[in-house]
Each structure stands twice: as structure tokens, then as C-alpha cells.
Amino acid sequence: MTTRWLSGQEHRTWLYVLTAVQLLESELDRRIQRDAGMPLAYYMLLAGLSEAPGRTMRMGDLAAFTNASQSRLSHAVSRLEKRRWVRRERHEVDRRVVLAVLTDEGYEALAAAAPGHVRAVRELLFDRLEEADLAALQDVAARVLDGVDGSGSARALLAERTVPPA
Amino acid sequence: MTTRWLSGQEHRTWLYVLTAVQLLESELDRRIQRDAGMPLAYYMLLAGLSEAPGRTMRMGDLAAFTNASQSRLSHAVSRLEKRRWVRRERHEVDRRVVLAVLTDEGYEALAAAAPGHVRAVRELLFDRLEEADLAALQDVAARVLDGVDGSGSARALLAERTVPPA
DNA sequence: GTCCTTTCGTTGAACTCTCAAGTTTCAGGC
DNA sequence: GCCTGAAACTTGAGAGTTCAACGAAAGGAC
């Protein structure tokens, strides 16, 4: 079977998108690290927890919501525990389950980091997009998700939780 | 100064795009690791070198082209040297410069990995996009790049090298 | 020539992620 | 009750990344 290579247009699109996304992420990471002393991944975890009922989530759900493996999340939560930003609790009924709970200290750290981060996202991304781009981008992202996300778990979580932060 | 939060539409778009991109990248990484025994980052390095004149690039240019820091590239090239896929050479004129050269072994590894990788990119990304999406996506990516890429170096490199691989 | 600054790259330590293997708990037969 | 298998996490080691400090060569200024 002969390989169907990418067309020039496809190749160019791929390079542009990949580059833009990588630079965007690394720039956001650098800024939040500098301004708030935490990596972007921590922010995402804290933000996820802050929006959950009781500021609490099962480890598995938090992993799915942040696109992390369970192992990665477990290590990350251990690090967040050392900073006293998150606390682990055992589920009362199903003793296999571990709940990650955002502490008050964690909430404060998130609240301190949020304005700067949102400003950065706005400056680097949304200030450069038109109203019409938003819907189109989301549409494309949704289609890509359908292909990548085998079990559809990420999509389901996204559909539930797309309200702005409090 | 009060923070201007993201609108519901912006927040949703951001979550979708971020999720789609992260899952896409990690899925591509998993597949090439499984099928070709190399991480996606190695592939990108080898691909970059393979398209360069003489299959040779300065460390700095290769770092810029792959959106890596110089330190990251230096470590990565050291690992690639251990696999005998890349060789270091000193520049004859400017003795500060180090040239990374793709070896024949490296080229073979790339050639073996390419078909599978391209197939994956096609399946996960381009098969889900319409012709019209391509131009729109590239346009958006270019605008984002202008904001993120302070010195415009990534854009310049992209503009030069957007021909399909040989 | 000598000094100062910039450019190009490397290094080591600390941190983060991945992968495979392990523990504990639950749920269903039988 | 007692297996057996699956589910939910954790762990440790190795791979990869980041950050700050460093060395070596080049380019002026004088």
C-alpha cells in the first residue's frame, strides 16, 4: 500500500497549526510560571476543581477533564498536596475512589493567578480572532475531538462543563 | 484594573481547542512511539534535518524550527547521537556554531516512520476537515503566531520551508 | 592588542511525564 | 463464603524538559 502524502496545502496548514499551538502553550506556561509561580498544568487542575461541586472531584474524572493519564494526575496531585493546595480524601462508599479537594489555600492561589492568565489568553489568542473565527474554531476542534477521543469521554465532560469560571 | 473575563463563547472555544490539540498530539505521540519506537519530537527533528540542504542545520536554526529551546535541543541531539541518527560537527568558519547532521541511519529511521505517521495525521486531522477549513485554519494560526512569536523567527522559518517532504 | 559585550551552545540539578507493575477494593458467579 | 476479574489509584524507574549558570568564540571600541 503506497502512502498518500500530505498535499502542499495540508503540509503548510499542519506546520502552521502545530507551531502556533506549541508556541501559544509554551508562552502561556512561561508567563504563568513567572507571574504566579505555578506551571500551566497546575492552574488547569486548580481551575477544574474550583468549578466542581464541593470543589471536589474523583481522581479519575479530574484526569479525564485535564487530558492527563491517571499516573500523571496522581504524581501531580502529590505535588499539589505538598503545596497544601489540594487534599486527598477517600470516598466513603466506594473505598477504591480517591477524591481530590481544593483547599482554601489552593483557591487563593488560583484566584491570584487567574487574572494574569486570562489576560494572557486574551492578548495572545482572542484579541487576534474575529467573532466568526470562534464558532469555526470550536467546530473544527469538535470534529477533531470526535476522531481522537475514542470513548468520547472528553467530549462528554466538555459538554457538561463549559460555563465560565465564577 | 478589573479583569475582563472570557465570554461563555470564548471559554468554550478555548476548552475545545486546547483539548483537541492536546489529545491530537498525545495520540500521535503514542502511535509513533508504538509503531516506530521513537517519540514525536525525534521525528520532528529528523524531518527538519532531512529537508535541509545537506541534511544539515545549525543547532540554533533547528531549535527555532522545532519550537524548542536551545537547551532542550542540545539534550535531544545528544540522545539522537546515541542512536547514531544524528552527528555533531563544528562549523569551519564560525567555531561557535555546531552543525547537526542527519546520518544515513537516521534517514532510514525517518523513512521507516514517515508513512505511518502521515497516515495517522491524515486519519486524525485532515480526514475530518473540509477543503475550506484548511485555509481558514492556517489563517488563524498565522495570526496567533504573529502575537506569540515575538521576533517573528518562527514565521520566517515557516515561510521558507513549507514544501512537502521528498 | 585588550577589554567588553553578544552570540552560540552545553551542562547539571530539579522537575515532570510515561510506562509497566503493584495494591486495594468492588462485583459477579457458584 | 470464596474465587476470579475488573476498576481505581499509586509507585518507582527511566526518559524528557526547564532553568540558571557556565564556557568559548566572535565583534566591536579604543
mmCIF file of C-alpha atoms (C1' of nucleotides) in Angstrom:
data_model
loop_
_atom_site.group_PDB
_atom_site.id
_atom_site.type_symbol
_atom_site.label_atom_id
_atom_site.label_comp_id
_atom_site.label_asym_id
_atom_site.label_seq_id
_atom_site.Cartn_x
_atom_site.Cartn_y
_atom_site.Cartn_z
ATOM 1 C CA MET A 1 0.000 0.000 0.000
ATOM 2 C CA THR A 2 1.526 3.271 -1.120
ATOM 3 C CA THR A 3 1.433 6.180 1.290
ATOM 4 C CA ARG A 4 -0.772 9.111 0.443
ATOM 5 C CA TRP A 5 1.437 12.041 1.409
ATOM 6 C CA LEU A 6 0.124 15.371 2.545
ATOM 7 C CA SER A 7 -0.609 17.963 -0.106
ATOM 8 C CA GLY A 8 1.326 21.202 -0.039
ATOM 9 C CA GLN A 9 -1.685 22.952 1.416
ATOM 10 C CA GLU A 10 -2.150 20.299 4.067
ATOM 11 C CA HIS A 11 1.502 20.254 4.954
ATOM 12 C CA ARG A 12 1.564 24.006 5.316
ATOM 13 C CA THR A 13 -1.595 24.061 7.410
ATOM 14 C CA TRP A 14 -0.233 21.350 9.659
ATOM 15 C CA LEU A 15 3.033 23.188 10.252
ATOM 16 C CA TYR A 16 1.297 26.463 10.981
ATOM 17 C CA VAL A 17 -1.231 24.995 13.361
ATOM 18 C CA LEU A 18 1.304 22.888 15.191
ATOM 19 C CA THR A 19 3.721 25.772 15.553
ATOM 20 C CA ALA A 20 1.069 28.245 16.648
ATOM 21 C CA VAL A 21 -0.307 25.901 19.270
ATOM 22 C CA GLN A 22 3.059 24.883 20.640
ATOM 23 C CA LEU A 23 4.283 28.449 20.915
ATOM 24 C CA LEU A 24 0.996 29.575 22.421
ATOM 25 C CA GLU A 25 1.086 26.908 25.093
ATOM 26 C CA SER A 26 4.702 27.403 25.966
ATOM 27 C CA GLU A 27 4.282 31.166 26.145
ATOM 28 C CA LEU A 28 1.274 30.841 28.440
ATOM 29 C CA ASP A 29 3.236 28.401 30.553
ATOM 30 C CA ARG A 30 6.203 30.716 30.805
ATOM 31 C CA ARG A 31 4.038 33.668 31.801
ATOM 32 C CA ILE A 32 2.035 31.950 34.497
ATOM 33 C CA GLN A 33 5.215 30.417 35.851
ATOM 34 C CA ARG A 34 6.799 33.843 36.024
ATOM 35 C CA ASP A 35 3.779 35.753 37.341
ATOM 36 C CA ALA A 36 2.208 33.204 39.654
ATOM 37 C CA GLY A 37 4.974 30.688 40.296
ATOM 38 C CA MET A 38 2.996 27.729 39.010
ATOM 39 C CA PRO A 39 3.082 25.766 35.777
ATOM 40 C CA LEU A 40 0.071 25.905 33.495
ATOM 41 C CA ALA A 41 -0.785 22.298 34.320
ATOM 42 C CA TYR A 42 -1.286 23.180 37.993
ATOM 43 C CA TYR A 43 -3.556 26.059 37.034
ATOM 44 C CA MET A 44 -5.682 23.769 34.912
ATOM 45 C CA LEU A 45 -6.052 21.330 37.780
ATOM 46 C CA LEU A 46 -6.972 24.012 40.285
ATOM 47 C CA ALA A 47 -9.401 25.578 37.816
ATOM 48 C CA GLY A 48 -11.057 22.239 37.157
ATOM 49 C CA LEU A 49 -11.504 21.584 40.843
ATOM 50 C CA SER A 50 -12.758 25.087 41.580
ATOM 51 C CA GLU A 51 -15.687 24.635 39.213
ATOM 52 C CA ALA A 52 -16.697 21.246 40.520
ATOM 53 C CA PRO A 53 -19.414 20.852 43.148
ATOM 54 C CA GLY A 54 -17.826 20.996 46.579
ATOM 55 C CA ARG A 55 -14.540 21.852 44.867
ATOM 56 C CA THR A 56 -14.088 18.111 44.821
ATOM 57 C CA MET A 57 -13.526 15.574 42.083
ATOM 58 C CA ARG A 58 -12.657 11.928 41.756
ATOM 59 C CA MET A 59 -9.094 11.411 40.592
ATOM 60 C CA GLY A 60 -10.306 9.642 37.500
ATOM 61 C CA ASP A 61 -12.671 12.412 36.472
ATOM 62 C CA LEU A 62 -10.063 15.075 37.099
ATOM 63 C CA ALA A 63 -7.623 13.140 34.967
ATOM 64 C CA ALA A 64 -10.119 12.900 32.114
ATOM 65 C CA PHE A 65 -11.053 16.552 32.408
ATOM 66 C CA THR A 66 -7.447 17.681 32.166
ATOM 67 C CA ASN A 67 -6.461 15.183 29.477
ATOM 68 C CA ALA A 68 -3.947 13.565 31.783
ATOM 69 C CA SER A 69 -3.213 9.928 32.437
ATOM 70 C CA GLN A 70 -4.117 8.671 35.880
ATOM 71 C CA SER A 71 -0.479 8.222 36.662
ATOM 72 C CA ARG A 72 0.373 11.744 35.678
ATOM 73 C CA LEU A 73 -2.502 13.117 37.694
ATOM 74 C CA SER A 74 -1.525 11.084 40.733
ATOM 75 C CA HIS A 75 2.009 12.477 40.640
ATOM 76 C CA ALA A 76 0.718 15.997 40.035
ATOM 77 C CA VAL A 77 -1.753 15.854 42.917
ATOM 78 C CA SER A 78 1.042 14.628 45.166
ATOM 79 C CA ARG A 79 2.999 17.734 44.266
ATOM 80 C CA LEU A 80 -0.035 19.944 44.822
ATOM 81 C CA GLU A 81 -0.531 18.332 48.215
ATOM 82 C CA LYS A 82 2.954 19.382 49.224
ATOM 83 C CA ARG A 83 1.951 22.966 48.468
ATOM 84 C CA ARG A 84 -1.211 22.416 50.501
ATOM 85 C CA TRP A 85 -3.337 23.461 47.525
ATOM 86 C CA VAL A 86 -5.133 20.143 47.269
ATOM 87 C CA ARG A 87 -6.077 17.467 49.777
ATOM 88 C CA ARG A 88 -6.838 13.780 49.186
ATOM 89 C CA GLU A 89 -9.851 12.073 50.701
ATOM 90 C CA ARG A 90 -11.169 8.550 50.451
ATOM 91 C CA HIS A 91 -14.648 8.052 49.091
ATOM 92 C CA GLU A 92 -16.982 6.951 51.878
ATOM 93 C CA VAL A 93 -18.899 4.415 49.833
ATOM 94 C CA ASP A 94 -16.524 3.118 47.188
ATOM 95 C CA ARG A 95 -13.246 2.775 49.009
ATOM 96 C CA ARG A 96 -11.291 2.456 45.800
ATOM 97 C CA VAL A 97 -12.071 6.001 44.850
ATOM 98 C CA VAL A 98 -9.896 8.926 45.908
ATOM 99 C CA LEU A 99 -11.303 12.436 45.935
ATOM 100 C CA ALA A 100 -9.163 15.469 45.257
ATOM 101 C CA VAL A 101 -10.342 18.502 47.202
ATOM 102 C CA LEU A 102 -9.283 22.074 46.547
ATOM 103 C CA THR A 103 -8.181 23.713 49.804
ATOM 104 C CA ASP A 104 -8.750 27.345 50.675
ATOM 105 C CA GLU A 105 -5.079 27.971 50.117
ATOM 106 C CA GLY A 106 -5.401 26.403 46.710
ATOM 107 C CA TYR A 107 -8.378 28.544 45.887
ATOM 108 C CA GLU A 108 -6.445 31.636 46.842
ATOM 109 C CA ALA A 109 -3.522 30.640 44.680
ATOM 110 C CA LEU A 110 -5.906 30.126 41.778
ATOM 111 C CA ALA A 111 -7.634 33.449 42.388
ATOM 112 C CA ALA A 112 -4.268 35.185 42.426
ATOM 113 C CA ALA A 113 -3.162 33.575 39.190
ATOM 114 C CA ALA A 114 -6.396 33.827 37.235
ATOM 115 C CA PRO A 115 -6.466 37.493 36.182
ATOM 116 C CA GLY A 116 -2.992 37.386 34.720
ATOM 117 C CA HIS A 117 -3.621 34.144 32.947
ATOM 118 C CA VAL A 118 -6.917 35.254 31.458
ATOM 119 C CA ARG A 119 -5.289 38.464 30.320
ATOM 120 C CA ALA A 120 -2.571 36.447 28.596
ATOM 121 C CA VAL A 121 -5.072 34.184 26.843
ATOM 122 C CA ARG A 122 -6.930 37.236 25.663
ATOM 123 C CA GLU A 123 -3.849 39.027 24.458
ATOM 124 C CA LEU A 124 -2.285 36.061 22.706
ATOM 125 C CA LEU A 125 -5.389 34.401 21.327
ATOM 126 C CA PHE A 126 -8.743 36.126 21.402
ATOM 127 C CA ASP A 127 -7.562 39.620 20.569
ATOM 128 C CA ARG A 128 -6.387 38.146 17.275
ATOM 129 C CA LEU A 129 -9.618 36.381 16.427
ATOM 130 C CA GLU A 130 -12.845 37.715 14.936
ATOM 131 C CA GLU A 131 -16.229 36.769 16.277
ATOM 132 C CA ALA A 132 -16.727 34.463 13.308
ATOM 133 C CA ASP A 133 -13.477 32.607 13.985
ATOM 134 C CA LEU A 134 -14.699 31.416 17.354
ATOM 135 C CA ALA A 135 -17.547 29.266 16.115
ATOM 136 C CA ALA A 136 -15.481 27.941 13.233
ATOM 137 C CA LEU A 137 -12.583 27.031 15.507
ATOM 138 C CA GLN A 138 -14.795 25.317 18.012
ATOM 139 C CA ASP A 139 -16.460 23.415 15.228
ATOM 140 C CA VAL A 140 -13.168 22.165 13.847
ATOM 141 C CA ALA A 141 -11.946 21.293 17.323
ATOM 142 C CA ALA A 142 -15.105 19.317 17.978
ATOM 143 C CA ARG A 143 -14.664 17.308 14.804
ATOM 144 C CA VAL A 144 -11.040 16.547 15.626
ATOM 145 C CA LEU A 145 -12.079 15.518 19.112
ATOM 146 C CA ASP A 146 -14.528 13.023 17.714
ATOM 147 C CA GLY A 147 -11.695 11.310 15.926
ATOM 148 C CA VAL A 148 -9.084 11.371 18.644
ATOM 149 C CA ASP A 149 -11.189 10.784 21.672
ATOM 150 C CA GLY A 150 -12.021 7.129 21.287
ATOM 151 C CA SER A 151 -14.574 6.699 24.022
ATOM 152 C CA GLY A 152 -15.917 10.208 23.721
ATOM 153 C CA SER A 153 -15.239 10.808 27.389
ATOM 154 C CA ALA A 154 -13.504 14.128 26.899
ATOM 155 C CA ARG A 155 -16.348 15.422 24.760
ATOM 156 C CA ALA A 156 -18.901 14.432 27.338
ATOM 157 C CA LEU A 157 -17.025 16.213 30.086
ATOM 158 C CA LEU A 158 -16.648 19.307 27.960
ATOM 159 C CA ALA A 159 -20.331 19.413 27.114
ATOM 160 C CA GLU A 160 -21.185 19.389 30.805
ATOM 161 C CA ARG A 161 -18.755 21.978 31.961
ATOM 162 C CA THR A 162 -18.464 24.882 29.631
ATOM 163 C CA VAL A 163 -19.647 27.601 31.962
ATOM 164 C CA PRO A 164 -17.273 30.486 32.678
ATOM 165 C CA PRO A 165 -15.388 30.396 35.980
ATOM 166 C CA ALA A 166 -17.101 32.043 38.941
ATOM 167 C CA MET B 1 -7.827 47.331 36.901
ATOM 168 C CA THR B 2 -10.648 44.858 36.781
ATOM 169 C CA THR B 3 -10.110 41.664 34.820
ATOM 170 C CA ARG B 4 -12.062 41.170 31.646
ATOM 171 C CA TRP B 5 -13.054 37.509 31.891
ATOM 172 C CA LEU B 6 -13.648 35.309 28.912
ATOM 173 C CA SER B 7 -17.141 35.204 27.495
ATOM 174 C CA GLY B 8 -19.012 31.911 27.519
ATOM 175 C CA GLN B 9 -18.300 31.518 23.831
ATOM 176 C CA GLU B 10 -14.621 32.282 24.286
ATOM 177 C CA HIS B 11 -14.293 29.993 27.253
ATOM 178 C CA ARG B 12 -15.932 27.152 25.372
ATOM 179 C CA THR B 13 -13.798 27.695 22.282
ATOM 180 C CA TRP B 14 -10.669 27.745 24.384
ATOM 181 C CA LEU B 15 -11.517 24.499 26.135
ATOM 182 C CA TYR B 16 -12.377 22.747 22.905
ATOM 183 C CA VAL B 17 -9.288 23.872 21.051
ATOM 184 C CA LEU B 18 -6.969 23.120 23.924
ATOM 185 C CA THR B 19 -8.459 19.693 24.460
ATOM 186 C CA ALA B 20 -8.480 18.790 20.786
ATOM 187 C CA VAL B 21 -4.884 19.808 20.315
ATOM 188 C CA GLN B 22 -3.625 18.075 23.423
ATOM 189 C CA LEU B 23 -5.389 14.831 22.609
ATOM 190 C CA LEU B 24 -4.273 15.008 18.992
ATOM 191 C CA GLU B 25 -0.649 15.485 19.931
ATOM 192 C CA SER B 26 -0.620 12.819 22.577
ATOM 193 C CA GLU B 27 -2.354 10.343 20.308
ATOM 194 C CA LEU B 28 0.145 10.991 17.514
ATOM 195 C CA ASP B 29 2.943 10.610 20.021
ATOM 196 C CA ARG B 30 1.591 7.310 21.319
ATOM 197 C CA ARG B 31 1.192 5.908 17.822
ATOM 198 C CA ILE B 32 4.609 6.796 16.506
ATOM 199 C CA GLN B 33 6.148 5.535 19.723
ATOM 200 C CA ARG B 34 4.336 2.242 19.306
ATOM 201 C CA ASP B 35 4.869 1.849 15.551
ATOM 202 C CA ALA B 36 8.331 3.277 15.089
ATOM 203 C CA GLY B 37 9.823 3.274 18.568
ATOM 204 C CA MET B 38 10.505 6.985 18.631
ATOM 205 C CA PRO B 39 8.746 9.911 20.274
ATOM 206 C CA LEU B 40 7.128 12.530 18.058
ATOM 207 C CA ALA B 41 9.794 15.049 18.997
ATOM 208 C CA TYR B 42 12.508 12.861 17.466
ATOM 209 C CA TYR B 43 10.512 12.535 14.286
ATOM 210 C CA MET B 44 10.162 16.292 14.014
ATOM 211 C CA LEU B 45 13.885 16.752 14.420
ATOM 212 C CA LEU B 46 14.752 14.122 11.842
ATOM 213 C CA ALA B 47 12.151 15.518 9.441
ATOM 214 C CA GLY B 48 13.505 19.021 9.835
ATOM 215 C CA LEU B 49 17.045 17.887 9.130
ATOM 216 C CA SER B 50 16.023 15.737 6.178
ATOM 217 C CA GLU B 51 14.610 18.727 4.343
ATOM 218 C CA ALA B 52 17.587 20.974 4.964
ATOM 219 C CA PRO B 53 20.354 21.367 2.380
ATOM 220 C CA GLY B 54 22.993 18.733 3.032
ATOM 221 C CA ARG B 55 20.684 17.287 5.707
ATOM 222 C CA THR B 56 22.497 19.691 7.986
ATOM 223 C CA MET B 57 21.394 22.524 10.221
ATOM 224 C CA ARG B 58 22.857 24.778 12.828
ATOM 225 C CA MET B 59 21.698 23.875 16.318
ATOM 226 C CA GLY B 60 20.089 27.252 16.712
ATOM 227 C CA ASP B 61 18.104 27.030 13.491
ATOM 228 C CA LEU B 62 16.981 23.521 14.271
ATOM 229 C CA ALA B 63 15.837 24.646 17.692
ATOM 230 C CA ALA B 64 13.841 27.515 16.207
ATOM 231 C CA PHE B 65 12.356 25.312 13.517
ATOM 232 C CA THR B 66 11.124 22.767 16.046
ATOM 233 C CA ASN B 67 9.983 25.323 18.626
ATOM 234 C CA ALA B 68 12.458 24.017 21.139
ATOM 235 C CA SER B 69 14.744 25.854 23.497
ATOM 236 C CA GLN B 70 18.422 25.529 22.769
ATOM 237 C CA SER B 71 18.880 23.550 25.922
ATOM 238 C CA ARG B 72 16.137 21.124 25.032
ATOM 239 C CA LEU B 73 17.549 20.690 21.561
ATOM 240 C CA SER B 74 21.036 20.119 22.891
ATOM 241 C CA HIS B 75 19.828 17.353 25.191
ATOM 242 C CA ALA B 76 17.692 15.845 22.442
ATOM 243 C CA VAL B 77 20.516 15.823 19.909
ATOM 244 C CA SER B 78 22.708 14.116 22.484
ATOM 245 C CA ARG B 79 20.136 11.349 22.737
ATOM 246 C CA LEU B 80 19.845 11.135 18.959
ATOM 247 C CA GLU B 81 23.616 10.840 18.741
ATOM 248 C CA LYS B 82 23.488 7.796 20.987
ATOM 249 C CA ARG B 83 21.142 6.187 18.468
ATOM 250 C CA ARG B 84 23.552 7.208 15.708
ATOM 251 C CA TRP B 85 20.766 9.051 13.915
ATOM 252 C CA VAL B 86 22.452 12.434 14.108
ATOM 253 C CA ARG B 87 26.066 13.573 14.222
ATOM 254 C CA ARG B 88 27.527 16.826 15.523
ATOM 255 C CA GLU B 89 30.068 18.842 13.555
ATOM 256 C CA ARG B 90 31.782 22.127 14.256
ATOM 257 C CA HIS B 91 31.296 24.940 11.778
ATOM 258 C CA GLU B 92 34.517 25.556 9.850
ATOM 259 C CA VAL B 93 34.300 29.321 9.820
ATOM 260 C CA ASP B 94 32.400 30.319 12.930
ATOM 261 C CA ARG B 95 33.763 27.997 15.578
ATOM 262 C CA ARG B 96 30.948 28.789 17.993
ATOM 263 C CA VAL B 97 28.419 27.123 15.735
ATOM 264 C CA VAL B 98 27.600 23.434 15.933
ATOM 265 C CA LEU B 99 26.011 21.673 12.987
ATOM 266 C CA ALA B 100 23.605 18.784 13.401
ATOM 267 C CA VAL B 101 23.877 16.306 10.537
ATOM 268 C CA LEU B 102 21.353 13.585 9.746
ATOM 269 C CA THR B 103 23.156 10.257 9.297
ATOM 270 C CA ASP B 104 22.128 7.578 6.813
ATOM 271 C CA GLU B 105 20.874 5.510 9.709
ATOM 272 C CA GLY B 106 18.810 8.475 10.834
ATOM 273 C CA TYR B 107 17.377 8.918 7.389
ATOM 274 C CA GLU B 108 16.365 5.290 7.287
ATOM 275 C CA ALA B 109 14.668 5.533 10.656
ATOM 276 C CA LEU B 110 12.773 8.566 9.400
ATOM 277 C CA ALA B 111 11.795 6.847 6.164
ATOM 278 C CA ALA B 112 10.517 3.882 8.131
ATOM 279 C CA ALA B 113 8.442 6.033 10.459
ATOM 280 C CA ALA B 114 7.052 8.516 7.940
ATOM 281 C CA PRO B 115 4.287 6.537 6.226
ATOM 282 C CA GLY B 116 2.648 5.531 9.477
ATOM 283 C CA HIS B 117 2.889 8.987 10.896
ATOM 284 C CA VAL B 118 1.465 10.665 7.825
ATOM 285 C CA ARG B 119 -1.353 8.164 7.793
ATOM 286 C CA ALA B 120 -2.115 9.000 11.405
ATOM 287 C CA VAL B 121 -2.127 12.741 10.743
ATOM 288 C CA ARG B 122 -4.456 12.187 7.861
ATOM 289 C CA GLU B 123 -6.794 9.943 9.770
ATOM 290 C CA LEU B 124 -6.960 12.058 12.909
ATOM 291 C CA LEU B 125 -6.876 15.509 11.358
ATOM 292 C CA PHE B 126 -7.301 16.005 7.635
ATOM 293 C CA ASP B 127 -9.946 13.392 7.058
ATOM 294 C CA ARG B 128 -12.125 15.436 9.380
ATOM 295 C CA LEU B 129 -11.528 18.775 7.674
ATOM 296 C CA GLU B 130 -13.071 20.252 4.552
ATOM 297 C CA GLU B 131 -11.028 21.978 1.902
ATOM 298 C CA ALA B 132 -12.302 25.322 3.156
ATOM 299 C CA ASP B 133 -11.181 24.631 6.713
ATOM 300 C CA LEU B 134 -7.549 24.396 5.673
ATOM 301 C CA ALA B 135 -7.135 27.982 4.552
ATOM 302 C CA ALA B 136 -9.159 29.275 7.482
ATOM 303 C CA LEU B 137 -7.131 27.283 9.985
ATOM 304 C CA GLN B 138 -3.845 28.359 8.522
ATOM 305 C CA ASP B 139 -5.014 31.951 8.569
ATOM 306 C CA VAL B 140 -5.958 31.796 12.227
ATOM 307 C CA ALA B 141 -2.718 30.032 13.085
ATOM 308 C CA ALA B 142 -0.739 32.710 11.276
ATOM 309 C CA ARG B 143 -2.448 35.466 13.237
ATOM 310 C CA VAL B 144 -1.805 33.700 16.525
ATOM 311 C CA LEU B 145 1.801 33.205 15.544
ATOM 312 C CA ASP B 146 2.209 36.922 14.970
ATOM 313 C CA GLY B 147 1.229 37.533 18.548
ATOM 314 C CA VAL B 148 3.182 34.762 20.222
ATOM 315 C CA ASP B 149 6.319 34.754 18.197
ATOM 316 C CA GLY B 150 7.952 37.925 19.400
ATOM 317 C CA SER B 151 10.791 38.199 16.959
ATOM 318 C CA GLY B 152 8.911 36.596 14.119
ATOM 319 C CA SER B 153 11.618 33.992 13.732
ATOM 320 C CA ALA B 154 9.269 31.031 13.620
ATOM 321 C CA ARG B 155 7.153 32.674 10.951
ATOM 322 C CA ALA B 156 10.176 33.403 8.837
ATOM 323 C CA LEU B 157 11.345 29.818 9.027
ATOM 324 C CA LEU B 158 7.890 28.538 8.173
ATOM 325 C CA ALA B 159 7.595 30.788 5.166
ATOM 326 C CA GLU B 160 10.850 29.430 3.787
ATOM 327 C CA ARG B 161 10.182 25.772 4.345
ATOM 328 C CA THR B 162 6.683 24.773 3.545
ATOM 329 C CA VAL B 163 7.413 22.361 0.741
ATOM 330 C CA PRO B 164 6.259 18.775 1.147
ATOM 331 C CA PRO B 165 8.890 16.232 2.194
ATOM 332 C CA ALA B 166 10.796 14.499 -0.592
ATOM 333 C "C1'" DG C 1 46.473 44.168 21.172
ATOM 334 C "C1'" DT C 2 42.987 44.405 25.262
ATOM 335 C "C1'" DC C 3 38.535 44.888 27.113
ATOM 336 C "C1'" DC C 4 33.661 44.455 26.906
ATOM 337 C "C1'" DT C 5 29.526 42.645 25.056
ATOM 338 C "C1'" DT C 6 26.949 39.470 22.448
ATOM 339 C "C1'" DT C 7 26.168 35.094 20.335
ATOM 340 C "C1'" DC C 8 26.135 30.036 20.338
ATOM 341 C "C1'" DG C 9 25.922 26.217 22.622
ATOM 342 C "C1'" DT C 10 26.498 22.831 26.763
ATOM 343 C "C1'" DT C 11 25.817 21.220 31.455
ATOM 344 C "C1'" DG C 12 23.707 19.620 35.897
ATOM 345 C "C1'" DA C 13 20.056 19.715 39.002
ATOM 346 C "C1'" DA C 14 15.353 19.888 39.786
ATOM 347 C "C1'" DC C 15 11.135 18.923 37.968
ATOM 348 C "C1'" DT C 16 7.574 16.453 35.148
ATOM 349 C "C1'" DC C 17 5.802 12.738 32.369
ATOM 350 C "C1'" DT C 18 5.450 7.894 30.758
ATOM 351 C "C1'" DC C 19 5.247 3.110 31.134
ATOM 352 C "C1'" DA C 20 4.889 -1.134 33.445
ATOM 353 C "C1'" DA C 21 3.995 -3.318 37.684
ATOM 354 C "C1'" DG C 22 1.767 -3.379 42.048
ATOM 355 C "C1'" DT C 23 -2.120 -2.740 45.819
ATOM 356 C "C1'" DT C 24 -6.641 -2.398 47.328
ATOM 357 C "C1'" DT C 25 -11.454 -2.666 46.735
ATOM 358 C "C1'" DC C 26 -15.629 -3.950 44.426
ATOM 359 C "C1'" DA C 27 -18.835 -7.036 41.797
ATOM 360 C "C1'" DG C 28 -20.409 -11.386 39.953
ATOM 361 C "C1'" DG C 29 -20.533 -16.209 39.658
ATOM 362 C "C1'" DC C 30 -21.005 -20.559 42.007
ATOM 363 C "C1'" DG D 1 -18.259 -17.722 51.885
ATOM 364 C "C1'" DC D 2 -14.685 -17.886 48.120
ATOM 365 C "C1'" DC D 3 -12.864 -17.304 43.680
ATOM 366 C "C1'" DT D 4 -11.933 -14.511 39.590
ATOM 367 C "C1'" DG D 5 -11.820 -10.444 37.007
ATOM 368 C "C1'" DA D 6 -12.228 -5.651 36.618
ATOM 369 C "C1'" DA D 7 -11.791 -0.875 38.358
ATOM 370 C "C1'" DA D 8 -9.360 2.981 40.744
ATOM 371 C "C1'" DC D 9 -5.183 4.522 42.130
ATOM 372 C "C1'" DT D 10 -0.231 4.533 43.448
ATOM 373 C "C1'" DT D 11 4.555 3.730 42.868
ATOM 374 C "C1'" DG D 12 9.343 3.661 41.022
ATOM 375 C "C1'" DA D 13 12.413 3.999 37.449
ATOM 376 C "C1'" DG D 14 13.732 5.920 33.283
ATOM 377 C "C1'" DA D 15 13.037 9.381 29.719
ATOM 378 C "C1'" DG D 16 12.461 14.127 28.684
ATOM 379 C "C1'" DT D 17 12.142 19.199 29.855
ATOM 380 C "C1'" DT D 18 13.288 23.515 32.148
ATOM 381 C "C1'" DC D 19 16.015 26.850 34.337
ATOM 382 C "C1'" DA D 20 20.068 29.066 35.638
ATOM 383 C "C1'" DA D 21 24.911 29.027 35.374
ATOM 384 C "C1'" DC D 22 28.661 28.410 32.590
ATOM 385 C "C1'" DG D 23 32.446 28.311 28.702
ATOM 386 C "C1'" DA D 24 34.185 29.545 24.315
ATOM 387 C "C1'" DA D 25 34.371 32.188 20.211
ATOM 388 C "C1'" DA D 26 33.218 36.452 17.601
ATOM 389 C "C1'" DG D 27 32.688 41.535 17.040
ATOM 390 C "C1'" DG D 28 33.485 45.949 18.024
ATOM 391 C "C1'" DA D 29 35.602 50.156 20.684
ATOM 392 C "C1'" DC D 30 39.668 52.273 21.610
#
